[in-house]
Amino acid sequence: MSKSKYNPNGEKVSIRDVARAAGVAIGTVSRVLHDNVSVSSNVRERVLDAIRQLKYEPNKIAQSMRLGVTHTVACVTRDISISGFGTIVNAAEDVLRSRGYTLLLAITDERKEREIEVVRVLTQHRVDGIIMTTSSEEDIELADMIRNLRIPVVLLDRDIPRELDAVTIDHRRGTAAATEYLLRLGHDNIALLTGRPSMRPARERIAGFEAAYAAVGRQPNPSQIRVGGFSADYGFREASALLSSSSRPTAFIAGGMSMLPGLLRAINSNGLKIPDDISVIAGADSDLALLMAPAVTAVRWSGSEEGRFAVELLLSRLEGHKGDPKRVMLDTELVIRGSCAPTTKRRK
Amino acid sequence: MSKSKYNPNGEKVSIRDVARAAGVAIGTVSRVLHDNVSVSSNVRERVLDAIRQLKYEPNKIAQSMRLGVTHTVACVTRDISISGFGTIVNAAEDVLRSRGYTLLLAITDERKEREIEVVRVLTQHRVDGIIMTTSSEEDIELADMIRNLRIPVVLLDRDIPRELDAVTIDHRRGTAAATEYLLRLGHDNIALLTGRPSMRPARERIAGFEAAYAAVGRQPNPSQIRVGGFSADYGFREASALLSSSSRPTAFIAGGMSMLPGLLRAINSNGLKIPDDISVIAGADSDLALLMAPAVTAVRWSGSEEGRFAVELLLSRLEGHKGDPKRVMLDTELVIRGSCAPTTKRRK
DNA sequence: ATGAAAGCGCTAACAT
DNA sequence: ATGTTAGCGCTTTCAT
């Protein structure tokens, strides 16, 4: 059979083997592979047959080498065991695949050294572009490294470096709406748990929080704004501390993707009941928020859109689009559920 | 400055540019790159300098071309917005990175055509190995396709094709323990919601379910075993149907990674209370299970270990290990929380 | 210790 | 319409 004839050891079959089997030159094989017009249907058939016989798969490594593009895009992010991130990556993969790209994934654990190392390796792999979150927008070394990249980069929920495209979330409006809602329910001691202001999502949430207070002529108590990290553990620690402090908040805003679990743990272990003892708003929606009893009021946006837009921005650059940095900001919506109660109704 | 001298357009810098800048042959540059002994410290320094000056990054595409390996591994899975899958992929990426590999990710949505297409593309990218779940262990075409791959494949929670390495989970024991526990609480009408038996996790759960019944000399009612899919939606639909059937179960086992959300939705919308009206066990642990009030009793295993073992098996093959298929089965543990009550205590 | 050169698989420019 | 060939960046063998 032709397989043993032209590819005796069952080894890797190359375009050369196909050419030999079809009795044509390799250039011709390449032509049929790329639907190039100038090839007779007779020859085309023979080549296609040989390809099937030999189970030939074009070598994209060699193509990349020759063409200077790899048709790969990397996504660099903190932790995809957080389902919000998974949703973004999922959506990104979907549109990338449908456009002929393959996704490389790198997890950074929000650590700068990892981010730098990982981007270096991706550069060596000659990915065509990168979609990423960074652990800090203030770090010069990080910013320089990204800026000096020779390939387009799209930021996820970051807006520095300014010269890059980015898709961001309107956390400011989301958090303002959440705060306003709590204020209207009579809460005047609201705690905001979020990450470090060196990251946009935290900055924006804080700004929204303060804006809502300002809109009613007040100011939040700075000690009720906790800005140490986006992790569930941080949420747990700070919530625990606040709950046992003398000025215990009557409401919490969990300003991060994985902060609600930590906050709930703290509330549970204090034996508090939502919403009777304490009101809660999640700064990101999740199954957990939706399915708790009572369900948790949440600031919602579409992670799928976030992923999709990021890819669109990137692909547009890869297709040669020049011009100023593009920013896409996604709306947020306050989904009111059962986790907040008016203060007047509160027992004690 | 040397940058403009040797790399005038600020374009891609190659080993040739480095060689020129250092005044040596490209072979020599390659030698210092690979810590090859035979290079004088004098020359080595000059080369290293040039590399720094030019910000040279070796081209892994060219290396792959030359060496025939890409140092990339793909993970092919259903949906990483499910946090259980994210945990596996996270862990896999971590050990891959630490061993010098880069992860490619492909999402299949559990659809056969996608699995086939995606594996073809990954083959073209010449990934060194693949870690994957398949949508069916009975599909001949799928099995053949995987078997004919020229690279090592490690299955995640599947055991067919038999000739492949795999890491599996002891769902049988986990589900048996869950069932036994419910039986001991007095439940005799337990529903099992799980996926199609063409996938190992479903088969094993059913087997465990039946084994636990058999151990007390009974048999489950076949109509209480629903085996149509692993999705939250499926869980919701079947749970809803069962809850409004004449022989409403007194307990549910949600046998899948994302089935608990669906089940809880159904229970909520029926206005039922856990555990008073209905007992629930999750077939996989999650934040949701942990943080519900009451917390949901769950069958737990380590997704991180699953990901890590899968990579270890794969790397061992990549390092040349021959021999029979290796199987690693991870233990499960029934974590008892507050979502199950004895039947005698049930109101009604 | 270092240089020179072949060749990995492919595409595209150039011949015919 | 088809064949031939240079060259993408690299590693490694063979000289020297």
XYZ file of C-alpha atoms (C1' of nucleotides) in Angstrom:
728
model
C 0.000 0.000 0.000
C 1.106 3.469 -0.733
C 1.719 4.247 2.889
C 4.540 1.774 3.176
C 5.726 2.672 -0.251
C 6.227 6.364 0.236
C 6.510 6.540 3.965
C 8.233 3.309 4.831
C 8.861 3.746 8.533
C 5.509 5.257 9.331
C 7.431 8.373 10.211
C 6.426 11.977 9.887
C 5.144 12.640 6.415
C 6.097 15.891 4.767
C 5.037 17.778 1.713
C 7.883 16.033 -0.089
C 6.312 12.626 0.498
C 3.028 13.852 -0.845
C 4.716 15.279 -3.913
C 6.502 12.019 -4.567
C 3.365 9.960 -4.104
C 1.406 12.195 -6.457
C 4.248 12.456 -8.917
C 4.383 16.244 -8.816
C 6.679 18.935 -7.454
C 6.326 20.162 -3.913
C 5.356 23.587 -5.158
C 2.323 22.025 -6.748
C 1.303 20.349 -3.524
C 1.602 23.672 -1.777
C -0.628 25.178 -4.451
C -3.428 22.710 -3.980
C -3.108 23.091 -0.236
C -3.809 26.781 -0.594
C -6.566 26.586 -3.159
C -4.330 28.349 -5.593
C -6.136 28.591 -8.917
C -3.397 27.499 -11.241
C -3.545 23.752 -10.885
C -5.363 21.359 -13.176
C -8.200 19.411 -11.663
C -6.458 16.242 -12.698
C -3.331 16.984 -10.724
C -5.352 18.416 -7.881
C -7.166 15.119 -7.481
C -3.964 13.118 -7.485
C -2.486 15.354 -4.836
C -5.576 15.244 -2.680
C -5.553 11.476 -2.936
C -1.950 11.278 -1.875
C -2.703 13.545 1.074
C -5.490 11.269 2.196
C -3.467 8.129 1.658
C -0.535 9.386 3.621
C -2.675 11.180 6.210
C -0.528 14.199 5.573
C -0.971 17.134 7.936
C 0.802 20.347 6.934
C 3.478 21.369 9.394
C 2.469 24.684 10.878
C 5.878 25.066 12.439
C 7.440 25.115 9.011
C 4.741 27.422 7.736
C 5.361 29.783 10.635
C 9.018 29.716 9.932
C 8.491 30.608 6.346
C 5.669 33.102 6.769
C 6.749 34.795 9.954
C 3.405 34.371 11.684
C 2.322 31.523 13.932
C -1.429 31.970 14.095
C -1.212 31.623 17.832
C -2.379 34.027 20.501
C -1.595 33.789 24.168
C -3.805 34.564 27.095
C -1.916 35.458 30.240
C -3.994 35.611 33.366
C -4.064 35.070 37.055
C -5.938 31.885 37.774
C -8.529 30.142 35.706
C -9.932 28.078 38.546
C -11.902 31.244 39.226
C -14.909 30.698 37.046
C -15.126 34.325 35.992
C -11.708 34.058 34.370
C -12.600 30.728 32.864
C -15.571 32.341 31.170
C -13.375 34.980 29.586
C -10.814 32.479 28.363
C -13.520 30.151 27.106
C -15.041 32.866 24.983
C -11.662 34.022 23.741
C -10.727 30.511 22.687
C -13.973 30.152 20.852
C -13.535 33.146 18.621
C -9.837 32.546 18.145
C -10.481 29.020 16.966
C -13.202 30.129 14.619
C -10.720 32.558 13.089
C -7.996 29.986 12.630
C -5.923 30.822 15.685
C -4.762 28.595 18.483
C -4.687 29.706 22.096
C -1.717 29.426 24.405
C -2.486 29.812 28.078
C -0.238 31.019 30.851
C -1.188 31.360 34.500
C 0.600 34.012 36.501
C -0.851 33.754 39.962
C -0.699 37.546 39.851
C 3.038 37.492 40.363
C 5.192 39.927 38.512
C 8.219 37.672 38.012
C 5.951 35.054 36.545
C 4.366 37.568 34.222
C 7.745 38.660 32.963
C 9.081 35.155 32.548
C 5.930 33.922 30.845
C 5.850 36.775 28.364
C 9.467 36.076 27.510
C 8.721 32.479 26.724
C 5.676 33.420 24.676
C 7.849 35.837 22.759
C 10.246 33.015 22.004
C 7.328 30.984 20.773
C 6.582 33.916 18.487
C 2.922 34.196 19.377
C 1.242 36.742 17.148
C -0.386 38.598 20.002
C -1.144 38.541 23.709
C -4.232 39.135 25.808
C -3.349 39.751 29.399
C -4.022 41.019 32.860
C -1.109 42.462 34.770
C -0.503 42.396 38.484
C 0.181 46.109 38.645
C -0.280 49.140 36.504
C 2.310 51.081 38.433
C 5.257 48.813 38.003
C 7.654 50.427 35.559
C 9.589 47.316 34.699
C 6.407 45.446 33.838
C 5.050 48.315 31.793
C 8.304 48.720 29.893
C 8.504 45.046 29.164
C 5.029 45.057 27.679
C 5.537 48.259 25.787
C 8.699 46.936 24.199
C 6.971 43.872 22.880
C 6.993 43.749 19.123
C 3.499 42.297 18.992
C 0.045 43.663 19.778
C -1.148 43.286 23.343
C -4.689 43.714 24.584
C -5.200 44.370 28.264
C -8.002 42.800 30.240
C -9.497 45.214 32.731
C -6.354 47.328 32.919
C -5.744 50.669 31.290
C -2.035 51.112 31.599
C 0.135 51.211 29.538
C -2.022 53.772 27.807
C -0.735 52.957 24.357
C -2.329 49.526 24.365
C -5.791 48.396 23.399
C -7.892 47.259 26.303
C -11.262 45.966 27.254
C -12.385 47.224 30.594
C -15.408 46.866 32.820
C -17.381 49.748 34.200
C -16.755 48.796 37.802
C -17.121 52.405 38.800
C -20.711 52.614 37.750
C -21.403 49.127 39.049
C -20.013 49.867 42.466
C -21.669 53.266 42.553
C -25.012 51.636 41.846
C -24.395 49.058 44.543
C -23.381 51.685 47.058
C -26.247 53.963 46.212
C -28.646 51.080 46.652
C -27.270 50.271 50.083
C -27.277 53.918 51.065
C -30.895 54.143 50.063
C -31.671 51.133 52.237
C -30.359 53.165 55.131
C -26.896 51.724 55.483
C -24.330 54.257 56.485
C -21.511 51.970 57.434
C -20.686 50.047 54.323
C -17.445 48.151 53.902
C -15.748 47.761 50.553
C -13.401 44.832 50.113
C -11.248 45.021 47.037
C -7.781 44.719 45.573
C -4.876 47.094 45.423
C -5.449 50.409 43.683
C -2.484 49.631 41.485
C -5.059 47.716 39.509
C -7.829 49.423 37.674
C -10.728 47.312 38.930
C -9.914 48.299 42.495
C -9.390 51.975 41.659
C -12.651 52.145 39.804
C -14.599 50.418 42.524
C -13.225 52.781 45.108
C -14.060 55.744 42.898
C -17.602 54.498 42.407
C -17.979 53.882 46.109
C -16.848 57.379 46.956
C -18.924 58.926 44.205
C -22.094 57.350 45.539
C -21.366 58.686 48.992
C -20.540 62.085 47.583
C -23.802 62.151 45.657
C -25.669 62.220 48.953
C -23.273 64.718 50.447
C -21.384 62.214 52.541
C -18.075 60.460 52.697
C -17.219 56.855 53.362
C -15.190 55.997 56.400
C -11.735 55.283 54.956
C -11.129 52.489 57.417
C -14.008 50.573 55.893
C -12.274 50.440 52.545
C -9.956 47.442 52.471
C -7.707 47.262 49.475
C -5.194 44.496 49.966
C -5.985 41.915 47.336
C -8.535 40.162 45.193
C -8.249 36.733 46.760
C -10.899 34.841 48.672
C -8.489 34.545 51.570
C -7.975 38.264 51.727
C -11.719 38.739 51.665
C -12.085 36.317 54.509
C -9.413 37.912 56.668
C -10.561 41.483 56.209
C -14.222 40.635 56.573
C -13.471 38.732 59.756
C -11.541 41.673 61.130
C -14.267 44.140 60.246
C -16.998 41.959 61.644
C -15.353 41.817 65.016
C -14.361 45.461 65.084
C -16.115 48.001 67.206
C -17.561 49.742 64.176
C -18.894 46.671 62.472
C -20.278 47.457 59.025
C -23.946 46.800 58.319
C -23.219 45.966 54.694
C -20.397 44.618 52.555
C -19.460 45.013 48.951
C -17.221 42.174 47.808
C -15.258 43.940 45.105
C -13.531 41.139 43.241
C -14.164 37.998 41.237
C -13.382 35.562 43.993
C -14.044 37.665 47.030
C -17.580 36.596 47.741
C -16.547 33.114 48.910
C -14.184 34.628 51.456
C -16.742 37.096 52.690
C -19.421 34.448 53.036
C -17.058 32.245 54.957
C -16.417 35.051 57.413
C -20.112 35.787 57.770
C -20.923 32.132 58.302
C -18.260 31.648 60.900
C -19.584 34.642 62.788
C -22.994 33.016 62.770
C -24.524 36.004 61.026
C -27.595 35.797 58.826
C -27.936 37.469 55.443
C -29.715 39.848 55.054
C -31.077 40.193 58.587
C -27.771 40.702 60.315
C -25.760 41.905 57.396
C -26.309 42.976 53.818
C -24.055 41.776 51.046
C -23.425 42.738 47.432
C -21.104 40.794 45.182
C -18.886 42.858 42.921
C -19.044 40.105 40.313
C -21.778 37.649 39.573
C -21.371 33.886 39.922
C -23.260 30.664 40.443
C -22.573 31.114 44.091
C -24.241 34.518 44.191
C -27.162 33.278 42.175
C -27.831 30.142 44.133
C -27.261 31.155 47.728
C -30.383 31.336 49.781
C -31.077 34.184 49.784
C -29.473 34.854 46.417
C -26.821 37.547 46.510
C -27.359 40.905 44.851
C -24.511 41.374 42.411
C -22.813 43.671 39.948
C -22.972 41.754 36.728
C -21.266 41.983 33.351
C -20.564 39.590 30.587
C -17.306 37.721 30.847
C -17.957 36.188 27.451
C -18.182 39.594 25.871
C -15.031 40.588 27.651
C -13.178 37.666 26.105
C -14.732 38.170 22.713
C -13.965 41.875 22.531
C -10.405 41.300 23.621
C -9.916 38.887 20.751
C -11.599 41.229 18.286
C -9.311 44.073 19.255
C -6.314 41.838 18.926
C -7.327 40.341 15.593
C -7.993 43.764 14.205
C -4.378 44.693 15.000
C -3.144 41.426 13.556
C -5.007 42.225 10.388
C -2.935 45.338 10.140
C -5.116 47.944 11.730
C -3.037 50.908 12.847
C -4.070 53.876 14.834
C -4.704 55.023 18.354
C -5.265 52.639 21.226
C -8.805 51.335 21.298
C -10.738 51.003 24.478
C -13.896 49.031 24.942
C -15.708 49.438 28.224
C -18.402 46.931 29.119
C -21.487 47.947 31.025
C -22.306 46.610 34.421
C -25.711 46.043 35.850
C -26.817 45.763 39.452
C -28.868 42.601 39.775
C -30.999 42.977 42.828
C -31.660 39.769 44.709
C -32.301 38.992 48.327
C -29.094 39.705 50.179
C -29.745 43.275 51.247
C -32.227 44.546 53.813
C -33.123 48.025 55.006
C -31.331 48.941 58.209
C -34.588 49.785 59.978
C -35.657 46.185 59.644
C -32.499 45.003 61.314
C -32.945 43.314 64.646
C -31.054 44.398 67.789
C 24.461 52.493 19.471
C 24.843 48.890 18.534
C 21.169 48.343 18.159
C 20.883 50.608 15.189
C 24.168 49.347 13.874
C 23.362 45.673 13.713
C 19.620 45.758 13.648
C 18.912 48.949 11.796
C 15.169 48.727 11.361
C 14.428 47.548 14.830
C 13.210 44.384 13.173
C 13.293 40.832 14.408
C 16.746 39.982 15.598
C 18.096 36.572 14.806
C 21.067 34.539 15.835
C 22.815 35.947 12.764
C 22.561 39.480 14.112
C 24.008 38.366 17.397
C 26.852 36.600 15.650
C 27.637 39.658 13.604
C 27.527 41.955 16.609
C 29.816 39.674 18.580
C 32.083 39.031 15.633
C 31.698 35.266 15.775
C 30.008 32.523 13.769
C 26.406 31.667 14.408
C 27.417 28.206 15.537
C 29.306 29.818 18.357
C 26.312 31.824 19.445
C 24.295 28.639 19.514
C 26.979 27.071 21.654
C 26.882 29.743 24.312
C 23.100 29.651 24.228
C 23.204 26.014 25.194
C 25.953 26.181 27.759
C 28.127 24.133 25.523
C 31.522 23.761 27.169
C 33.751 24.406 24.231
C 33.680 28.168 24.119
C 36.250 30.485 25.631
C 35.053 32.745 28.398
C 36.248 35.681 26.359
C 34.011 34.876 23.414
C 31.165 33.831 25.695
C 31.159 37.271 27.270
C 31.088 39.042 23.950
C 28.190 36.928 22.781
C 26.240 37.412 25.979
C 26.787 41.134 25.656
C 25.496 41.165 22.108
C 22.438 39.200 23.181
C 21.658 41.738 25.875
C 22.327 44.671 23.579
C 20.094 43.401 20.852
C 17.505 41.954 23.243
C 17.793 38.757 21.306
C 15.234 36.064 22.067
C 15.899 32.665 20.496
C 13.237 31.643 18.004
C 11.564 28.517 19.321
C 9.817 28.016 16.029
C 13.157 27.612 14.314
C 14.402 25.407 17.129
C 11.325 23.229 16.804
C 11.844 22.993 13.107
C 15.378 21.879 13.541
C 14.913 19.637 16.570
C 11.543 18.112 15.769
C 10.026 18.891 19.152
C 8.040 21.961 20.106
C 7.999 21.795 23.896
C 4.292 22.428 23.794
C 1.495 20.328 25.240
C -2.176 20.783 24.574
C -5.045 20.388 26.947
C -8.320 19.617 25.249
C -11.352 19.863 27.436
C -14.999 20.673 27.607
C -15.400 24.039 29.236
C -13.108 25.816 31.628
C -15.726 28.170 32.953
C -16.574 25.241 35.186
C -14.237 25.843 38.058
C -13.458 22.154 38.508
C -11.946 22.054 35.047
C -10.156 25.302 35.634
C -8.470 23.796 38.659
C -7.184 20.873 36.609
C -5.873 23.090 33.825
C -4.335 25.500 36.293
C -2.363 22.743 37.935
C -1.354 21.259 34.611
C -0.072 24.587 33.378
C 1.921 25.043 36.524
C 3.908 21.863 36.246
C 4.263 22.158 32.483
C 5.719 25.622 32.803
C 8.095 24.544 35.517
C 9.345 21.825 33.186
C 9.871 24.137 30.247
C 6.696 23.381 28.345
C 4.014 25.735 27.129
C 0.325 24.911 27.278
C -2.077 25.158 24.381
C -5.729 25.104 25.310
C -8.682 23.946 23.256
C -12.300 23.962 24.364
C -14.556 21.338 22.853
C -17.925 21.986 24.397
C -18.097 18.188 24.556
C -18.767 17.988 20.840
C -17.197 15.265 18.799
C -16.662 17.247 15.598
C -14.912 19.903 17.601
C -12.710 17.351 19.298
C -11.679 15.919 15.973
C -11.060 19.278 14.378
C -9.140 20.605 17.320
C -6.887 17.592 17.547
C -6.137 17.945 13.852
C -5.060 21.528 14.296
C -2.957 20.659 17.317
C -1.321 17.944 15.273
C -0.471 20.517 12.647
C 1.043 22.661 15.343
C 3.128 19.615 16.229
C 2.381 19.680 19.924
C 4.502 17.097 21.702
C 1.573 15.589 23.581
C -2.073 15.986 24.483
C -4.081 15.781 27.667
C -7.756 15.393 26.979
C -11.258 14.449 27.874
C -13.394 12.931 25.144
C -17.119 13.242 24.678
C -17.599 9.523 24.279
C -15.657 6.364 24.905
C -17.810 4.377 22.541
C -17.337 6.382 19.399
C -15.141 4.405 17.041
C -14.120 7.297 14.862
C -12.991 9.333 17.843
C -11.120 6.416 19.349
C -9.394 5.633 16.073
C -8.407 9.203 15.558
C -6.775 9.351 18.972
C -5.153 5.986 18.646
C -3.599 6.947 15.336
C -1.994 10.046 16.724
C 1.757 9.859 16.599
C 2.154 11.536 19.954
C 1.413 10.508 23.530
C -2.066 11.246 24.833
C -3.191 11.180 28.443
C -6.895 10.846 29.142
C -8.617 12.760 31.886
C -11.225 10.658 33.657
C -11.707 8.337 30.682
C -10.357 4.851 30.267
C -10.854 4.171 26.615
C -8.877 3.730 24.371
C -7.253 1.217 26.688
C -3.821 1.671 25.202
C -3.501 5.206 26.530
C -2.317 6.511 29.847
C -5.050 8.011 31.967
C -5.765 9.633 35.262
C -9.140 8.714 36.600
C -11.200 9.458 39.670
C -12.724 6.856 41.913
C -16.266 8.038 41.324
C -17.538 4.546 41.995
C -16.355 4.539 45.552
C -17.381 8.157 46.037
C -20.899 7.579 44.820
C -21.164 4.332 46.712
C -20.203 6.151 49.908
C -22.731 8.874 49.192
C -25.483 6.385 48.465
C -24.678 4.282 51.462
C -24.799 7.350 53.653
C -28.226 8.316 52.340
C -29.481 4.770 52.674
C -28.355 4.721 56.272
C -30.259 7.950 56.876
C -33.364 6.054 55.821
C -33.740 7.262 52.252
C -35.040 4.626 49.937
C -35.921 6.769 46.989
C -32.685 8.380 45.909
C -32.274 9.973 42.509
C -28.949 9.969 40.674
C -28.396 12.675 38.097
C -25.426 12.088 35.876
C -24.069 12.019 32.329
C -24.227 9.425 29.616
C -22.714 6.044 30.390
C -20.583 6.431 27.299
C -18.361 8.385 29.657
C -16.554 6.737 32.468
C -17.530 9.147 35.257
C -21.201 8.375 34.623
C -20.648 4.623 34.368
C -18.694 4.555 37.566
C -21.195 6.620 39.466
C -24.016 4.371 38.372
C -22.001 1.329 39.353
C -21.281 2.786 42.775
C -24.905 3.724 43.218
C -26.056 0.220 42.409
C -23.342 -1.377 44.490
C -24.432 0.527 47.565
C -28.010 -0.585 47.080
C -26.884 -4.149 46.467
C -24.839 -4.116 49.650
C -28.058 -3.762 51.641
C -29.837 -6.322 49.499
C -31.827 -3.814 47.498
C -31.951 -2.297 44.065
C -32.377 1.283 42.955
C -35.440 2.209 40.974
C -34.082 2.538 37.424
C -36.359 5.461 36.677
C -34.562 7.472 39.354
C -31.288 7.217 37.496
C -31.082 10.011 34.931
C -28.160 9.748 32.591
C -28.533 12.350 29.876
C -25.717 14.816 30.378
C -23.339 16.575 32.729
C -24.648 20.083 32.229
C -26.318 22.316 34.767
C -29.276 22.637 32.441
C -29.729 18.928 32.223
C -29.550 18.722 36.004
C -32.200 21.388 36.263
C -34.571 19.755 33.815
C -34.338 16.279 35.213
C -34.481 17.421 38.802
C -37.558 19.500 38.012
C -39.220 16.531 36.368
C -38.408 14.233 39.244
C -39.535 16.735 41.838
C -42.962 16.998 40.297
C -43.329 13.282 39.599
C -45.580 11.074 41.638
C -42.633 9.204 43.098
C -40.655 12.217 44.141
C -37.214 11.271 45.459
C -36.316 12.151 49.026
C -32.675 12.653 48.109
C -30.538 13.609 45.121
C -27.009 12.858 44.116
C -25.750 15.422 41.619
C -23.254 13.311 39.706
C -21.269 15.822 37.700
C -19.003 18.862 38.011
C -21.609 21.435 37.162
C -24.756 19.619 38.061
C -25.238 21.017 41.536
C -26.190 24.479 40.272
C -28.941 22.993 38.121
C -30.247 20.825 40.909
C -30.285 23.696 43.377
C -32.134 25.845 40.920
C -34.820 23.202 40.588
C -35.076 22.777 44.329
C -35.319 26.527 44.870
C -37.953 27.002 42.261
C -40.013 24.274 43.889
C -39.726 26.144 47.138
C -38.154 23.150 48.852
C -35.818 23.419 51.833
C -32.572 21.515 52.188
C -32.286 19.256 54.130
C -35.775 19.277 55.639
C -37.680 18.657 52.445
C -34.953 17.091 50.433
C -31.434 15.793 50.946
C -28.665 16.587 48.503
C -25.178 15.302 47.834
C -22.878 16.889 45.284
C -20.866 14.482 43.166
C -18.056 17.041 43.010
C -17.024 19.639 45.511
C -17.101 23.368 44.840
C -17.307 26.764 46.479
C -21.000 26.549 45.955
C -21.287 23.284 47.869
C -19.069 24.591 50.625
C -20.753 27.922 51.114
C -24.432 27.175 50.752
C -26.373 27.368 53.959
C -26.545 24.595 54.844
C -23.317 23.517 53.191
C -23.727 20.662 50.771
C -22.296 17.241 51.515
C -20.024 16.350 48.627
C -17.797 13.764 47.037
C -14.426 15.414 46.931
C -11.155 14.785 45.133
C -8.233 16.890 44.153
C -8.491 18.530 40.758
C -4.968 19.845 41.177
C -3.637 16.349 41.617
C -5.601 15.274 38.608
C -3.923 17.917 36.485
C -0.510 17.269 37.946
C -0.632 13.528 37.466
C -1.815 13.910 33.917
C 1.201 16.047 33.136
C 3.547 13.670 34.911
C 2.285 10.742 32.891
C 2.663 12.720 29.705
C 6.134 14.016 30.474
C 7.284 10.568 31.344
C 6.279 9.442 27.857
C 7.903 12.478 26.319
C 11.085 11.590 28.123
C 11.029 8.325 26.270
C 9.332 6.017 28.700
C 7.914 3.005 26.888
C 5.754 0.261 28.221
C 2.181 -0.567 29.088
C -0.481 2.080 29.573
C -0.308 3.649 32.992
C -3.379 4.373 35.025
C -3.578 6.609 38.045
C -6.812 6.582 39.992
C -7.406 9.327 42.522
C -9.266 8.709 45.734
C -12.527 10.362 46.557
C -13.788 11.300 49.957
C -17.310 11.936 51.166
C -17.300 15.259 52.964
C -20.299 15.290 55.217
C -21.874 18.687 55.708
C -25.416 19.778 56.403
C -27.464 18.965 53.327
C -28.749 15.551 54.300
C -31.309 14.676 56.974
C -32.732 11.376 58.176
C -36.051 10.589 56.565
C -37.774 10.147 59.929
C -37.124 13.790 60.723
C -38.785 14.887 57.500
C -41.919 16.946 57.822
C -44.890 16.340 55.580
C 37.872 26.627 20.403
C 35.734 28.133 16.415
C 34.033 28.447 11.548
C 31.380 26.618 7.625
C 27.519 24.472 5.915
C 23.686 21.113 5.551
C 19.057 20.601 6.269
C 14.467 20.608 9.084
C 9.257 21.685 5.900
C 7.383 25.065 3.801
C 5.944 29.218 0.466
C 6.602 32.220 -3.172
C 9.227 34.098 -6.735
C 11.049 32.852 -10.877
C 11.506 29.759 -14.872
C 9.661 27.166 -18.361
C 0.020 24.696 -15.432
C 3.926 23.042 -13.256
C 8.912 22.524 -11.833
C 12.904 24.515 -9.348
C 14.945 26.883 -5.799
C 16.132 30.345 -2.170
C 15.653 31.118 2.335
C 13.027 31.600 7.025
C 16.426 30.642 12.157
C 18.322 27.268 14.158
C 21.477 23.006 15.738
C 24.949 20.004 14.829
C 28.380 17.619 12.208
C 32.520 18.107 10.069
C 36.661 20.688 9.313
C 40.340 23.248 10.832
